[in-house]
Amino acid sequence: MKINAEQNLENYRKGIEQLNEHLPNAISEYNRFTGESFESGEIDRPHKHLMALAISIKDGDEASITYHMDQCVAMECTDQQIYETMVVAAGYGGGSAMSQGVTAGLEILKQLRNR
């Protein structure tokens, strides 16, 4: 299976738009809630996305890995911060999280850094 980070991001955006056509109130509330969840507070936005990246890796959710990796790259998280996040995910999620990090995670990071 070939990973395509840009296609993952586009598929997510299109899916949200499609669901929004049928359930605009639910999508609006979801976007409001998640937007608020990732605003800077005691924890800044980049670190919140690093946390979400770790959870996504642990869960094996490629769409979320791509989204949060994209946010981390956009917010200038270092590769070292991302690598440490992958190891935290593996520390909690075991071998499956390590596998997800070193396959999907590293490939997505490479693609997003090279766009």
Coordinates of N, CA, C and O in Angstrom, one line a residue:
M1 N 0.8 -1.2 0.0 CA 0.0 0.0 0.0 C 0.9 1.2 0.0 O 1.7 1.4 0.9
K2 N 0.7 2.1 -1.0 CA 1.4 3.3 -1.1 C 0.7 4.4 -0.4 O -0.5 4.6 -0.6
I3 N 1.4 5.1 0.5 CA 0.8 6.2 1.2 C 0.9 7.5 0.4 O 2.0 7.8 -0.2
N4 N -0.2 8.3 0.3 CA -0.1 9.6 -0.4 C -0.7 10.6 0.6 O -1.9 10.7 0.7
A5 N 0.2 11.3 1.2 CA -0.2 12.3 2.2 C -1.2 13.3 1.7 O -2.2 13.7 2.3
E6 N -0.9 13.9 0.5 CA -1.7 14.9 0.0 C -3.1 14.4 -0.3 O -4.1 15.0 -0.1
Q7 N -3.2 13.1 -0.8 CA -4.5 12.5 -1.1 C -5.2 12.3 0.1 O -6.5 12.4 0.2
N8 N -4.5 11.8 1.2 CA -5.2 11.6 2.5 C -5.8 12.9 3.0 O -7.0 12.9 3.5
L9 N -5.1 14.0 2.9 CA -5.6 15.3 3.3 C -6.9 15.7 2.5 O -7.9 16.2 3.0
E10 N -6.8 15.5 1.2 CA -7.9 15.9 0.3 C -9.1 15.0 0.5 O -10.2 15.5 0.6
N11 N -8.9 13.7 0.7 CA -10.0 12.8 1.0 C -10.7 13.2 2.3 O -11.9 13.2 2.4
Y12 N -9.9 13.6 3.3 CA -10.5 14.1 4.6 C -11.4 15.3 4.4 O -12.5 15.4 4.8
R13 N -10.8 16.3 3.7 CA -11.5 17.5 3.4 C -12.8 17.3 2.6 O -13.9 17.8 3.0
K14 N -12.7 16.5 1.6 CA -13.9 16.2 0.8 C -15.0 15.4 1.6 O -16.2 15.7 1.5
G15 N -14.5 14.5 2.4 CA -15.5 13.8 3.3 C -16.2 14.7 4.3 O -17.4 14.5 4.4
I16 N -15.5 15.6 4.9 CA -16.1 16.5 5.8 C -17.1 17.4 5.0 O -18.2 17.6 5.5
E17 N -16.7 17.9 3.8 CA -17.6 18.7 3.0 C -18.9 17.9 2.7 O -20.0 18.4 2.7
Q18 N -18.7 16.7 2.3 CA -19.9 15.8 1.9 C -20.8 15.6 3.1 O -22.0 15.7 3.0
L19 N -20.2 15.3 4.3 CA -21.1 15.1 5.4 C -21.7 16.4 5.9 O -22.9 16.4 6.3
N20 N -21.0 17.5 5.7 CA -21.6 18.8 6.0 C -22.9 19.1 5.2 O -23.8 19.8 5.7
E21 N -22.9 18.6 4.0 CA -24.1 18.8 3.2 C -25.4 18.2 3.8 O -26.5 18.6 3.6
H22 N -25.2 17.1 4.5 CA -26.3 16.3 5.1 C -26.5 16.7 6.6 O -27.6 16.6 7.1
L23 N -25.4 17.1 7.3 CA -25.5 17.4 8.7 C -24.7 18.6 9.1 O -23.7 18.6 9.8
P24 N -25.1 19.8 8.5 CA -24.4 21.0 8.8 C -24.2 21.4 10.2 O -23.2 21.9 10.6
N25 N -25.3 21.2 11.0 CA -25.2 21.6 12.4 C -24.1 20.7 13.2 O -23.4 21.2 14.0
A26 N -24.2 19.4 12.9 CA -23.2 18.5 13.6 C -21.8 18.8 13.2 O -20.9 18.9 14.0
I27 N -21.6 19.1 11.9 CA -20.2 19.4 11.4 C -19.8 20.7 12.0 O -18.6 20.9 12.4
S28 N -20.7 21.7 12.0 CA -20.3 23.0 12.6 C -19.9 22.8 14.0 O -18.9 23.4 14.5
E29 N -20.7 22.1 14.8 CA -20.3 21.9 16.2 C -19.1 21.1 16.4 O -18.3 21.4 17.3
Y30 N -18.9 20.1 15.6 CA -17.6 19.3 15.6 C -16.4 20.2 15.3 O -15.4 20.2 16.1
N31 N -16.5 21.1 14.3 CA -15.4 22.0 13.9 C -15.2 23.0 15.0 O -14.1 23.4 15.3
R32 N -16.3 23.5 15.7 CA -16.1 24.4 16.8 C -15.4 23.8 17.9 O -14.5 24.3 18.5
F33 N -15.9 22.6 18.3 CA -15.3 21.9 19.4 C -13.8 21.6 19.2 O -12.9 21.8 20.0
T34 N -13.5 21.0 18.0 CA -12.1 20.6 17.8 C -11.2 21.9 17.6 O -10.1 21.9 18.1
G35 N -11.8 22.9 17.0 CA -11.0 24.2 16.9 C -10.6 24.7 18.3 O -9.5 25.1 18.5
E36 N -11.6 24.7 19.2 CA -11.4 25.2 20.5 C -10.4 24.2 21.3 O -9.5 24.7 22.0
S37 N -10.5 22.9 21.0 CA -9.6 22.0 21.7 C -8.1 22.2 21.3 O -7.3 21.9 22.2
F38 N -7.9 22.7 20.1 CA -6.5 22.9 19.7 C -6.0 24.3 19.8 O -4.9 24.6 19.4
E39 N -6.8 25.2 20.4 CA -6.3 26.5 20.6 C -5.2 26.5 21.7 O -5.3 25.7 22.6
S40 N -4.3 27.4 21.7 CA -3.3 27.5 22.7 C -3.9 27.9 24.0 O -4.8 28.7 24.1
G41 N -3.4 27.3 25.1 CA -3.8 27.6 26.4 C -2.5 27.4 27.3 O -1.4 27.8 26.9
E42 N -2.6 26.6 28.3 CA -1.4 26.2 29.1 C -0.5 25.3 28.2 O 0.7 25.3 28.4
I43 N -1.1 24.6 27.3 CA -0.4 23.8 26.3 C -0.6 24.5 25.0 O -1.7 24.9 24.5
D44 N 0.6 24.8 24.3 CA 0.5 25.5 23.0 C 0.0 24.6 21.9 O 0.0 23.3 22.0
R45 N -0.4 25.2 20.8 CA -1.0 24.4 19.6 C -0.1 23.4 19.1 O -0.5 22.2 18.8
P46 N 1.2 23.7 18.9 CA 2.1 22.6 18.3 C 2.1 21.4 19.2 O 2.1 20.2 18.7
H47 N 2.2 21.6 20.5 CA 2.3 20.4 21.4 C 0.9 19.7 21.5 O 0.9 18.5 21.7
K48 N -0.2 20.4 21.3 CA -1.5 19.7 21.2 C -1.5 18.8 20.0 O -2.0 17.7 20.0
H49 N -1.0 19.3 18.9 CA -1.0 18.5 17.7 C 0.0 17.3 17.8 O -0.2 16.2 17.3
L50 N 1.1 17.5 18.5 CA 2.0 16.4 18.8 C 1.3 15.3 19.6 O 1.5 14.1 19.3
M51 N 0.6 15.7 20.6 CA -0.2 14.8 21.4 C -1.2 14.0 20.5 O -1.3 12.8 20.6
A52 N -1.9 14.7 19.7 CA -2.9 14.1 18.8 C -2.2 13.2 17.8 O -2.7 12.1 17.5
L53 N -1.0 13.5 17.4 CA -0.2 12.7 16.5 C 0.1 11.4 17.2 O 0.0 10.3 16.6
A54 N 0.5 11.4 18.4 CA 0.8 10.2 19.2 C -0.4 9.3 19.3 O -0.3 8.1 19.1
I55 N -1.5 9.9 19.6 CA -2.8 9.1 19.7 C -3.1 8.5 18.4 O -3.5 7.3 18.3
S56 N -3.0 9.3 17.3 CA -3.3 8.8 16.0 C -2.4 7.6 15.6 O -2.9 6.6 15.0
I57 N -1.1 7.7 15.9 CA -0.2 6.6 15.6 C -0.6 5.4 16.5 O -0.7 4.3 15.9
K58 N -0.9 5.6 17.7 CA -1.3 4.5 18.6 C -2.5 3.8 18.1 O -2.7 2.6 18.1
D59 N -3.5 4.6 17.6 CA -4.7 4.1 17.0 C -4.6 3.5 15.6 O -5.5 2.9 15.1
G60 N -3.5 3.8 15.0 CA -3.3 3.3 13.6 C -4.2 4.0 12.6 O -4.6 3.5 11.6
D61 N -4.6 5.3 12.9 CA -5.5 6.1 12.0 C -4.7 6.9 11.1 O -4.3 8.0 11.4
E62 N -4.5 6.4 9.8 CA -3.7 7.1 8.8 C -4.2 8.5 8.5 O -3.4 9.4 8.3
A63 N -5.5 8.7 8.4 CA -6.0 10.0 8.0 C -5.6 11.0 9.1 O -5.2 12.1 8.9
S64 N -5.8 10.6 10.4 CA -5.4 11.5 11.5 C -3.9 11.7 11.6 O -3.5 12.8 12.0
I65 N -3.2 10.6 11.4 CA -1.7 10.8 11.4 C -1.3 11.9 10.4 O -0.6 12.8 10.6
T66 N -1.9 11.8 9.2 CA -1.6 12.7 8.1 C -2.0 14.1 8.5 O -1.2 15.1 8.4
Y67 N -3.2 14.3 9.0 CA -3.7 15.6 9.4 C -2.8 16.2 10.5 O -2.4 17.4 10.3
H68 N -2.6 15.5 11.5 CA -1.8 16.1 12.7 C -0.3 16.2 12.3 O 0.3 17.2 12.7
M69 N 0.2 15.4 11.4 CA 1.6 15.5 11.0 C 1.6 16.8 10.1 O 2.6 17.6 10.3
D70 N 0.6 17.1 9.3 CA 0.6 18.3 8.5 C 0.5 19.5 9.4 O 1.2 20.5 9.1
Q71 N -0.2 19.5 10.4 CA -0.3 20.6 11.4 C 1.0 20.8 12.1 O 1.5 21.9 12.3
C72 N 1.7 19.7 12.5 CA 3.0 19.8 13.2 C 4.0 20.4 12.2 O 4.8 21.3 12.6
V73 N 4.0 20.0 11.0 CA 5.0 20.5 10.0 C 4.7 22.0 9.8 O 5.6 22.9 9.8
A74 N 3.4 22.4 9.7 CA 3.0 23.8 9.5 C 3.4 24.6 10.7 O 3.7 25.8 10.5
M75 N 3.4 24.1 11.8 CA 3.7 24.8 13.1 C 5.2 24.7 13.4 O 5.6 25.0 14.5
E76 N 5.9 24.2 12.5 CA 7.4 24.1 12.6 C 7.9 23.3 13.7 O 8.9 23.5 14.4
C77 N 7.2 22.2 14.0 CA 7.7 21.2 14.9 C 8.9 20.6 14.3 O 9.0 20.4 13.1
T78 N 9.9 20.3 15.1 CA 11.2 19.7 14.5 C 11.0 18.2 14.2 O 10.1 17.6 14.8
D79 N 11.8 17.7 13.4 CA 11.8 16.2 13.2 C 12.0 15.5 14.5 O 11.4 14.5 14.7
Q80 N 12.9 16.0 15.3 CA 13.2 15.4 16.6 C 12.0 15.3 17.4 O 11.7 14.3 18.1
Q81 N 11.2 16.4 17.5 CA 10.0 16.4 18.3 C 9.0 15.3 17.7 O 8.4 14.6 18.5
I82 N 8.9 15.2 16.4 CA 8.0 14.2 15.8 C 8.5 12.8 16.1 O 7.7 11.9 16.5
Y83 N 9.8 12.6 16.0 CA 10.4 11.2 16.3 C 10.1 10.9 17.7 O 9.7 9.7 18.0
E84 N 10.3 11.8 18.7 CA 10.0 11.5 20.1 C 8.6 11.2 20.3 O 8.2 10.4 21.1
T85 N 7.7 11.9 19.6 CA 6.3 11.7 19.7 C 5.9 10.2 19.2 O 5.1 9.5 19.8
M86 N 6.6 9.8 18.1 CA 6.4 8.4 17.6 C 6.8 7.4 18.7 O 6.2 6.4 18.9
V87 N 7.9 7.7 19.4 CA 8.4 6.7 20.4 C 7.5 6.7 21.6 O 7.2 5.7 22.2
V88 N 6.9 7.9 22.0 CA 5.9 7.9 23.1 C 4.7 7.1 22.7 O 4.2 6.3 23.5
A89 N 4.3 7.2 21.4 CA 3.1 6.4 21.0 C 3.5 4.9 21.1 O 2.6 4.1 21.5
A90 N 4.7 4.5 20.7 CA 5.1 3.1 20.7 C 5.3 2.7 22.2 O 4.9 1.5 22.5
G91 N 5.7 3.6 23.1 CA 5.8 3.2 24.5 C 4.5 2.9 25.1 O 4.4 2.0 26.0
Y92 N 3.5 3.5 24.6 CA 2.1 3.2 25.1 C 1.4 2.2 24.3 O 0.7 1.3 24.8
G93 N 1.6 2.2 23.0 CA 0.8 1.3 22.1 C 1.6 0.1 21.7 O 1.0 -0.8 20.9
G94 N 2.8 -0.1 22.0 CA 3.6 -1.3 21.7 C 4.0 -1.4 20.2 O 4.1 -0.4 19.5
G95 N 4.1 -2.6 19.8 CA 4.6 -2.9 18.5 C 3.8 -2.4 17.4 O 4.3 -1.9 16.3
S96 N 2.5 -2.4 17.5 CA 1.6 -1.9 16.4 C 1.8 -0.4 16.3 O 1.8 0.1 15.1
A97 N 2.0 0.3 17.3 CA 2.2 1.8 17.2 C 3.6 2.0 16.7 O 3.8 3.0 15.9
M98 N 4.6 1.2 17.1 CA 5.9 1.4 16.5 C 5.9 1.2 15.0 O 6.4 1.9 14.2
S99 N 5.2 0.1 14.6 CA 5.1 -0.2 13.2 C 4.4 0.9 12.4 O 4.9 1.3 11.3
Q100 N 3.4 1.5 12.9 CA 2.6 2.5 12.3 C 3.5 3.8 12.2 O 3.5 4.5 11.2
G101 N 4.3 4.1 13.2 CA 5.2 5.2 13.2 C 6.3 5.1 12.2 O 6.5 6.1 11.5
V102 N 6.9 4.0 12.2 CA 8.1 3.8 11.3 C 7.7 3.6 9.8 O 8.5 3.6 9.0
T103 N 6.4 3.2 9.6 CA 6.0 3.1 8.2 C 5.2 4.3 7.8 O 5.7 5.2 7.1
A104 N 4.0 4.3 8.2 CA 3.1 5.5 7.8 C 3.6 6.8 8.3 O 3.8 7.8 7.5
G105 N 4.0 6.9 9.5 CA 4.5 8.2 10.1 C 5.7 8.7 9.4 O 5.7 9.9 9.0
L106 N 6.7 7.9 9.2 CA 7.9 8.5 8.6 C 7.7 8.8 7.1 O 8.2 9.8 6.6
E107 N 6.9 8.0 6.4 CA 6.6 8.3 5.0 C 5.8 9.6 4.8 O 6.1 10.4 4.0
I108 N 4.8 9.8 5.7 CA 4.0 11.0 5.6 C 4.8 12.2 6.0 O 4.7 13.2 5.3
L109 N 5.7 12.1 7.0 CA 6.6 13.2 7.3 C 7.4 13.6 6.1 O 7.6 14.7 5.8
K110 N 8.0 12.6 5.5 CA 8.9 12.8 4.4 C 8.2 13.5 3.2 O 8.6 14.5 2.7
Q111 N 7.0 13.0 2.9 CA 6.2 13.7 1.9 C 5.8 15.1 2.2 O 5.9 16.0 1.4
L112 N 5.4 15.4 3.4 CA 5.0 16.7 3.8 C 6.2 17.7 3.9 O 6.1 18.8 3.5
R113 N 7.3 17.2 4.3 CA 8.5 18.0 4.3 C 9.0 18.4 2.9 O 9.7 19.4 2.7
N114 N 8.8 17.5 2.0 CA 9.3 17.6 0.6 C 8.3 18.2 -0.4 O 8.5 18.2 -1.6
R115 N 7.2 18.8 0.1 CA 6.2 19.4 -0.9 C 6.7 20.7 -1.3 O 7.5 21.4 -0.9

